[in-house]
Tab-separated table of N, CA and C in Angstrom:
chain	number	residue	atom	x	y	z
A	102	UNK	N	-6.681	14.621	-15.447
A	102	UNK	CA	-7.626	15.615	-14.980
A	102	UNK	C	-9.071	15.142	-15.216
A	103	UNK	N	-9.276	14.409	-16.300
A	103	UNK	CA	-10.622	13.933	-16.623
A	103	UNK	C	-11.109	12.937	-15.578
A	104	UNK	N	-10.218	12.045	-15.147
A	104	UNK	CA	-10.595	11.032	-14.162
A	104	UNK	C	-10.872	11.689	-12.808
A	105	UNK	N	-10.051	12.653	-12.417
A	105	UNK	CA	-10.249	13.354	-11.148
A	105	UNK	C	-11.572	14.118	-11.158
A	106	UNK	N	-11.842	14.848	-12.240
A	106	UNK	CA	-13.093	15.608	-12.306
A	106	UNK	C	-14.301	14.673	-12.352
A	107	UNK	N	-14.158	13.517	-12.986
A	107	UNK	CA	-15.272	12.563	-13.014
A	107	UNK	C	-15.568	12.033	-11.614
A	108	UNK	N	-14.530	11.725	-10.849
A	108	UNK	CA	-14.748	11.232	-9.476
A	108	UNK	C	-15.425	12.293	-8.614
A	109	UNK	N	-14.974	13.534	-8.714
A	109	UNK	CA	-15.631	14.598	-7.957
A	109	UNK	C	-17.082	14.773	-8.415
A	110	UNK	N	-17.324	14.673	-9.715
A	110	UNK	CA	-18.686	14.822	-10.241
A	110	UNK	C	-19.600	13.714	-9.742
A	111	UNK	N	-19.084	12.475	-9.694
A	111	UNK	CA	-19.880	11.366	-9.164
A	111	UNK	C	-20.303	11.628	-7.724
A	112	UNK	N	-19.441	12.300	-6.966
A	112	UNK	CA	-19.771	12.539	-5.560
A	112	UNK	C	-20.852	13.598	-5.385
A	113	UNK	N	-21.085	14.402	-6.409
A	113	UNK	CA	-22.035	15.508	-6.293
A	113	UNK	C	-23.392	15.242	-6.936
A	114	UNK	N	-23.435	14.440	-7.965
A	114	UNK	CA	-24.661	14.282	-8.747
A	114	UNK	C	-25.580	13.209	-8.165
A	115	UNK	N	-26.860	13.360	-8.440
A	115	UNK	CA	-27.865	12.370	-8.055
A	115	UNK	C	-28.740	11.988	-9.256
A	116	UNK	N	-28.259	12.307	-10.454
A	116	UNK	CA	-29.017	12.051	-11.670
A	116	UNK	C	-28.431	10.851	-12.412
A	117	UNK	N	-29.271	9.884	-12.722
A	117	UNK	CA	-28.815	8.695	-13.438
A	117	UNK	C	-28.248	9.050	-14.808
A	118	UNK	N	-28.939	9.899	-15.553
A	118	UNK	CA	-28.477	10.279	-16.894
A	118	UNK	C	-27.119	10.979	-16.832
A	119	UNK	N	-26.970	11.875	-15.886
A	119	UNK	CA	-25.694	12.567	-15.731
A	119	UNK	C	-24.604	11.593	-15.284
A	120	UNK	N	-24.951	10.649	-14.415
A	120	UNK	CA	-23.984	9.630	-14.003
A	120	UNK	C	-23.516	8.789	-15.189
A	121	UNK	N	-24.407	8.475	-16.099
A	121	UNK	CA	-24.019	7.704	-17.288
A	121	UNK	C	-23.043	8.500	-18.154
A	122	UNK	N	-23.290	9.781	-18.312
A	122	UNK	CA	-22.384	10.632	-19.081
A	122	UNK	C	-21.024	10.744	-18.395
A	123	UNK	N	-21.039	10.937	-17.074
A	123	UNK	CA	-19.786	11.033	-16.325
A	123	UNK	C	-19.035	9.708	-16.399
A	124	UNK	N	-19.757	8.604	-16.295
A	124	UNK	CA	-19.131	7.285	-16.404
A	124	UNK	C	-18.475	7.078	-17.753
A	125	UNK	N	-19.120	7.528	-18.806
A	125	UNK	CA	-18.534	7.442	-20.146
A	125	UNK	C	-17.274	8.288	-20.223
A	126	UNK	N	-17.335	9.488	-19.690
A	126	UNK	CA	-16.178	10.382	-19.683
A	126	UNK	C	-15.024	9.773	-18.887
A	127	UNK	N	-15.343	9.207	-17.727
A	127	UNK	CA	-14.318	8.561	-16.911
A	127	UNK	C	-13.712	7.384	-17.671
A	128	UNK	N	-14.549	6.608	-18.322
A	128	UNK	CA	-14.065	5.451	-19.077
A	128	UNK	C	-13.120	5.841	-20.194
A	129	UNK	N	-13.427	6.911	-20.899
A	129	UNK	CA	-12.541	7.390	-21.962
A	129	UNK	C	-11.203	7.821	-21.362
A	130	UNK	N	-11.248	8.577	-20.275
A	130	UNK	CA	-10.018	9.025	-19.630
A	130	UNK	C	-9.182	7.871	-19.117
A	131	UNK	N	-9.829	6.902	-18.475
A	131	UNK	CA	-9.095	5.759	-17.950
A	131	UNK	C	-8.565	4.876	-19.074
A	132	UNK	N	-9.316	4.759	-20.147
A	132	UNK	CA	-8.848	3.979	-21.298
A	132	UNK	C	-7.605	4.590	-21.924
A	133	UNK	N	-7.610	5.903	-22.061
A	133	UNK	CA	-6.438	6.596	-22.606
A	133	UNK	C	-5.243	6.396	-21.678
A	134	UNK	N	-5.464	6.580	-20.375
A	134	UNK	CA	-4.390	6.379	-19.400
A	134	UNK	C	-3.844	4.962	-19.474
A	135	UNK	N	-4.714	3.967	-19.507
A	135	UNK	CA	-4.280	2.572	-19.507
A	135	UNK	C	-3.490	2.226	-20.765
A	136	UNK	N	-3.960	2.704	-21.908
A	136	UNK	CA	-3.255	2.408	-23.159
A	136	UNK	C	-1.846	3.005	-23.152
A	137	UNK	N	-1.730	4.232	-22.704
A	137	UNK	CA	-0.414	4.884	-22.662
A	137	UNK	C	0.465	4.212	-21.608
A	138	UNK	N	-0.121	3.877	-20.470
A	138	UNK	CA	0.617	3.250	-19.388
A	138	UNK	C	1.208	1.908	-19.829
A	139	UNK	N	0.407	1.065	-20.468
A	139	UNK	CA	0.892	-0.238	-20.928
A	139	UNK	C	1.924	-0.077	-22.039
A	140	UNK	N	1.721	0.874	-22.926
A	140	UNK	CA	2.688	1.092	-24.007
A	140	UNK	C	4.033	1.528	-23.442
A	141	UNK	N	4.008	2.431	-22.472
A	141	UNK	CA	5.262	2.877	-21.859
A	141	UNK	C	5.931	1.741	-21.097
A	142	UNK	N	5.142	0.920	-20.426
A	142	UNK	CA	5.707	-0.198	-19.664
A	142	UNK	C	6.404	-1.193	-20.586
A	143	UNK	N	5.809	-1.495	-21.722
A	143	UNK	CA	6.432	-2.456	-22.631
A	143	UNK	C	7.702	-1.897	-23.265
A	144	UNK	N	7.798	-0.585	-23.376
A	144	UNK	CA	9.004	0.023	-23.946
A	144	UNK	C	10.191	-0.012	-22.990
A	145	UNK	N	9.955	-0.057	-21.708
A	145	UNK	CA	11.055	0.026	-20.745
A	145	UNK	C	11.393	-1.312	-20.095
A	146	UNK	N	10.788	-2.398	-20.526
A	146	UNK	CA	11.124	-3.697	-19.952
A	146	UNK	C	12.573	-4.045	-20.257
A	147	UNK	N	13.291	-4.572	-19.249
A	147	UNK	CA	14.729	-4.776	-19.414
A	147	UNK	C	15.112	-5.892	-20.386
A	148	UNK	N	14.341	-6.964	-20.474
A	148	UNK	CA	14.744	-8.096	-21.299
A	148	UNK	C	13.548	-8.700	-22.020
A	149	UNK	N	13.728	-8.971	-23.299
A	149	UNK	CA	12.646	-9.613	-24.055
A	149	UNK	C	12.436	-11.053	-23.615
A	150	UNK	N	13.470	-11.673	-23.068
A	150	UNK	CA	13.349	-13.061	-22.610
A	150	UNK	C	12.436	-13.182	-21.393
A	151	UNK	N	12.387	-12.161	-20.573
A	151	UNK	CA	11.565	-12.171	-19.362
A	151	UNK	C	10.304	-11.328	-19.520
A	152	UNK	N	9.884	-11.107	-20.747
A	152	UNK	CA	8.738	-10.228	-21.018
A	152	UNK	C	7.483	-10.690	-20.281
A	153	UNK	N	7.164	-11.989	-20.351
A	153	UNK	CA	5.962	-12.522	-19.706
A	153	UNK	C	5.995	-12.357	-18.196
A	154	UNK	N	7.132	-12.666	-17.597
A	154	UNK	CA	7.272	-12.533	-16.144
A	154	UNK	C	7.140	-11.066	-15.733
A	155	UNK	N	7.805	-10.183	-16.464
A	155	UNK	CA	7.759	-8.760	-16.125
A	155	UNK	C	6.352	-8.192	-16.270
A	156	UNK	N	5.631	-8.613	-17.289
A	156	UNK	CA	4.256	-8.135	-17.453
A	156	UNK	C	3.343	-8.704	-16.365
A	157	UNK	N	3.662	-9.912	-15.877
A	157	UNK	CA	2.913	-10.478	-14.756
A	157	UNK	C	3.113	-9.658	-13.489
A	158	UNK	N	4.361	-9.248	-13.251
A	158	UNK	CA	4.644	-8.397	-12.095
A	158	UNK	C	3.930	-7.050	-12.254
A	159	UNK	N	3.963	-6.512	-13.479
A	159	UNK	CA	3.295	-5.239	-13.765
A	159	UNK	C	1.792	-5.348	-13.492
A	160	UNK	N	1.189	-6.426	-13.938
A	160	UNK	CA	-0.245	-6.622	-13.733
A	160	UNK	C	-0.569	-6.755	-12.247
A	161	UNK	N	0.272	-7.487	-11.518
A	161	UNK	CA	0.057	-7.630	-10.077
A	161	UNK	C	0.133	-6.272	-9.389
A	162	UNK	N	1.101	-5.463	-9.779
A	162	UNK	CA	1.234	-4.130	-9.191
A	162	UNK	C	0.036	-3.255	-9.534
A	163	UNK	N	-0.611	-3.520	-10.648
A	163	UNK	CA	-1.777	-2.742	-11.079
A	163	UNK	C	-3.048	-3.216	-10.375
A	164	UNK	N	-3.183	-4.527	-10.167
A	164	UNK	CA	-4.422	-5.101	-9.650
A	164	UNK	C	-4.441	-5.181	-8.115
A	165	UNK	N	-3.310	-5.432	-7.492
A	165	UNK	CA	-3.278	-5.610	-6.044
A	165	UNK	C	-3.869	-4.430	-5.269
A	166	UNK	N	-3.555	-3.182	-5.620
A	166	UNK	CA	-4.201	-2.074	-4.899
A	166	UNK	C	-5.730	-2.069	-5.049
A	167	UNK	N	-6.218	-2.523	-6.195
A	167	UNK	CA	-7.662	-2.583	-6.386
A	167	UNK	C	-8.285	-3.639	-5.471
A	168	UNK	N	-7.589	-4.749	-5.279
A	168	UNK	CA	-8.079	-5.809	-4.396
A	168	UNK	C	-8.097	-5.329	-2.949
A	169	UNK	N	-7.082	-4.595	-2.558
A	169	UNK	CA	-6.995	-4.085	-1.189
A	169	UNK	C	-8.023	-2.978	-0.950
A	170	UNK	N	-8.284	-2.163	-1.961
A	170	UNK	CA	-9.173	-1.007	-1.791
A	170	UNK	C	-10.641	-1.389	-1.624
A	171	UNK	N	-11.054	-2.512	-2.182
A	171	UNK	CA	-12.478	-2.874	-2.134
A	171	UNK	C	-12.980	-3.061	-0.698
A	172	UNK	N	-12.304	-3.825	0.159
A	172	UNK	CA	-12.811	-3.936	1.533
A	172	UNK	C	-12.771	-2.609	2.285
A	173	UNK	N	-11.752	-1.796	2.017
A	173	UNK	CA	-11.672	-0.492	2.675
A	173	UNK	C	-12.838	0.388	2.231
A	174	UNK	N	-13.103	0.416	0.930
A	174	UNK	CA	-14.224	1.219	0.417
A	174	UNK	C	-15.551	0.695	0.960
A	175	UNK	N	-15.690	-0.621	1.056
A	175	UNK	CA	-16.916	-1.186	1.619
A	175	UNK	C	-17.145	-0.760	3.056
A	176	UNK	N	-16.085	-0.769	3.832
A	176	UNK	CA	-16.193	-0.326	5.224
A	176	UNK	C	-16.566	1.156	5.301
A	177	UNK	N	-15.910	1.981	4.477
A	177	UNK	CA	-16.241	3.410	4.458
A	177	UNK	C	-17.686	3.636	4.028
A	178	UNK	N	-18.122	2.896	3.027
A	178	UNK	CA	-19.501	3.020	2.547
A	178	UNK	C	-20.488	2.716	3.668
A	179	UNK	N	-20.288	1.594	4.339
A	179	UNK	CA	-21.189	1.232	5.441
A	179	UNK	C	-21.160	2.264	6.560
A	180	UNK	N	-19.975	2.724	6.905
A	180	UNK	CA	-19.846	3.679	8.009
A	180	UNK	C	-20.554	4.992	7.710
A	181	UNK	N	-20.345	5.533	6.517
A	181	UNK	CA	-20.932	6.835	6.205
A	181	UNK	C	-22.402	6.745	5.799
A	182	UNK	N	-22.855	5.590	5.323
A	182	UNK	CA	-24.270	5.441	4.993
A	182	UNK	C	-25.127	5.477	6.246
A	183	UNK	N	-24.564	5.119	7.385
A	183	UNK	CA	-25.323	5.176	8.642
A	183	UNK	C	-25.703	6.596	9.007
A	184	UNK	N	-24.858	7.548	8.599
A	184	UNK	CA	-25.114	8.946	8.932
A	184	UNK	C	-26.209	9.556	8.081
A	185	UNK	N	-26.214	9.222	6.795
A	185	UNK	CA	-27.169	9.876	5.894
A	185	UNK	C	-27.525	8.939	4.746
A	186	UNK	N	-28.514	8.079	4.950
A	186	UNK	CA	-28.903	7.094	3.934
A	186	UNK	C	-29.517	7.736	2.691
A	187	UNK	N	-30.289	8.784	2.866
A	187	UNK	CA	-31.009	9.374	1.738
A	187	UNK	C	-30.085	10.060	0.742
A	188	UNK	N	-29.014	10.631	1.205
A	188	UNK	CA	-28.122	11.384	0.324
A	188	UNK	C	-26.922	10.573	-0.171
A	189	UNK	N	-26.863	9.291	0.175
A	189	UNK	CA	-25.765	8.425	-0.257
A	189	UNK	C	-24.401	9.001	0.105
A	190	UNK	N	-24.263	9.418	1.345
A	190	UNK	CA	-23.020	10.026	1.797
A	190	UNK	C	-21.833	9.076	1.635
A	191	UNK	N	-22.050	7.783	1.824
A	191	UNK	CA	-20.963	6.815	1.689
A	191	UNK	C	-20.338	6.838	0.305
A	192	UNK	N	-21.173	6.867	-0.731
A	192	UNK	CA	-20.649	6.918	-2.098
A	192	UNK	C	-19.939	8.237	-2.370
A	193	UNK	N	-20.462	9.318	-1.841
A	193	UNK	CA	-19.799	10.614	-2.011
A	193	UNK	C	-18.407	10.594	-1.397
A	194	UNK	N	-18.283	10.026	-0.210
A	194	UNK	CA	-16.974	9.948	0.446
A	194	UNK	C	-16.013	9.089	-0.371
A	195	UNK	N	-16.484	7.966	-0.873
A	195	UNK	CA	-15.618	7.073	-1.655
A	195	UNK	C	-15.125	7.768	-2.923
A	196	UNK	N	-16.011	8.453	-3.639
A	196	UNK	CA	-15.584	9.110	-4.876
A	196	UNK	C	-14.677	10.303	-4.609
A	197	UNK	N	-14.928	11.043	-3.534
A	197	UNK	CA	-14.023	12.149	-3.191
A	197	UNK	C	-12.654	11.594	-2.816
A	198	UNK	N	-12.631	10.511	-2.063
A	198	UNK	CA	-11.366	9.890	-1.691
A	198	UNK	C	-10.625	9.380	-2.929
A	199	UNK	N	-11.341	8.777	-3.859
A	199	UNK	CA	-10.704	8.314	-5.105
A	199	UNK	C	-10.114	9.488	-5.880
A	200	UNK	N	-10.851	10.588	-5.970
A	200	UNK	CA	-10.346	11.766	-6.672
A	200	UNK	C	-9.095	12.302	-5.988
A	201	UNK	N	-9.092	12.319	-4.664
A	201	UNK	CA	-7.905	12.782	-3.938
A	201	UNK	C	-6.713	11.866	-4.178
A	202	UNK	N	-6.956	10.546	-4.217
A	202	UNK	CA	-5.868	9.611	-4.521
A	202	UNK	C	-5.302	9.866	-5.916
A	203	UNK	N	-6.172	10.047	-6.898
A	203	UNK	CA	-5.709	10.340	-8.262
A	203	UNK	C	-4.896	11.629	-8.289
A	204	UNK	N	-5.351	12.634	-7.560
A	204	UNK	CA	-4.648	13.915	-7.519
A	204	UNK	C	-3.265	13.770	-6.878
A	205	UNK	N	-3.190	13.058	-5.765
A	205	UNK	CA	-1.910	12.849	-5.082
A	205	UNK	C	-0.939	12.083	-5.983
A	206	UNK	N	-1.421	11.047	-6.633
A	206	UNK	CA	-0.557	10.269	-7.529
A	206	UNK	C	-0.073	11.125	-8.691
A	207	UNK	N	-0.940	11.951	-9.241
A	207	UNK	CA	-0.538	12.844	-10.328
A	207	UNK	C	0.563	13.790	-9.872
A	208	UNK	N	0.418	14.346	-8.703
A	208	UNK	CA	1.444	15.263	-8.175
A	208	UNK	C	2.754	14.508	-7.933
A	209	UNK	N	2.686	13.324	-7.353
A	209	UNK	CA	3.894	12.560	-7.094
A	209	UNK	C	4.613	12.166	-8.375
A	210	UNK	N	3.877	11.835	-9.415
A	210	UNK	CA	4.500	11.477	-10.693
A	210	UNK	C	5.164	12.694	-11.310
A	211	UNK	N	4.527	13.847	-11.230
A	211	UNK	CA	5.097	15.063	-11.809
A	211	UNK	C	6.348	15.524	-11.063
A	212	UNK	N	6.476	15.169	-9.778
A	212	UNK	CA	7.651	15.553	-8.995
A	212	UNK	C	8.903	14.788	-9.401
A	213	UNK	N	8.725	13.653	-10.039
A	213	UNK	CA	9.895	12.845	-10.411
A	213	UNK	C	10.528	13.293	-11.673
């Protein structure tokens, strides 16, 4: 919930000081998520002999979506900045989209 609210907050604010506070809050939330996520992943690995390989696959699954998302976000940023340069509409769209992705993933995880 902290990460989702931080993304929505980034899309609304225009204050540097407030952005720094929101960024800190997002970082704490993401750090907690990452620590728990990695701890759970290491507990469910099938074999200690293949630990390195399995963690490599885990890392690829974690990083690959980030690599794919950057060009998409860049395109969205450019497209929406053309409409309203002064209000940074492109960044607002990207952060709202990120918050929606986090929300959808949270719902999908809870359904399982």
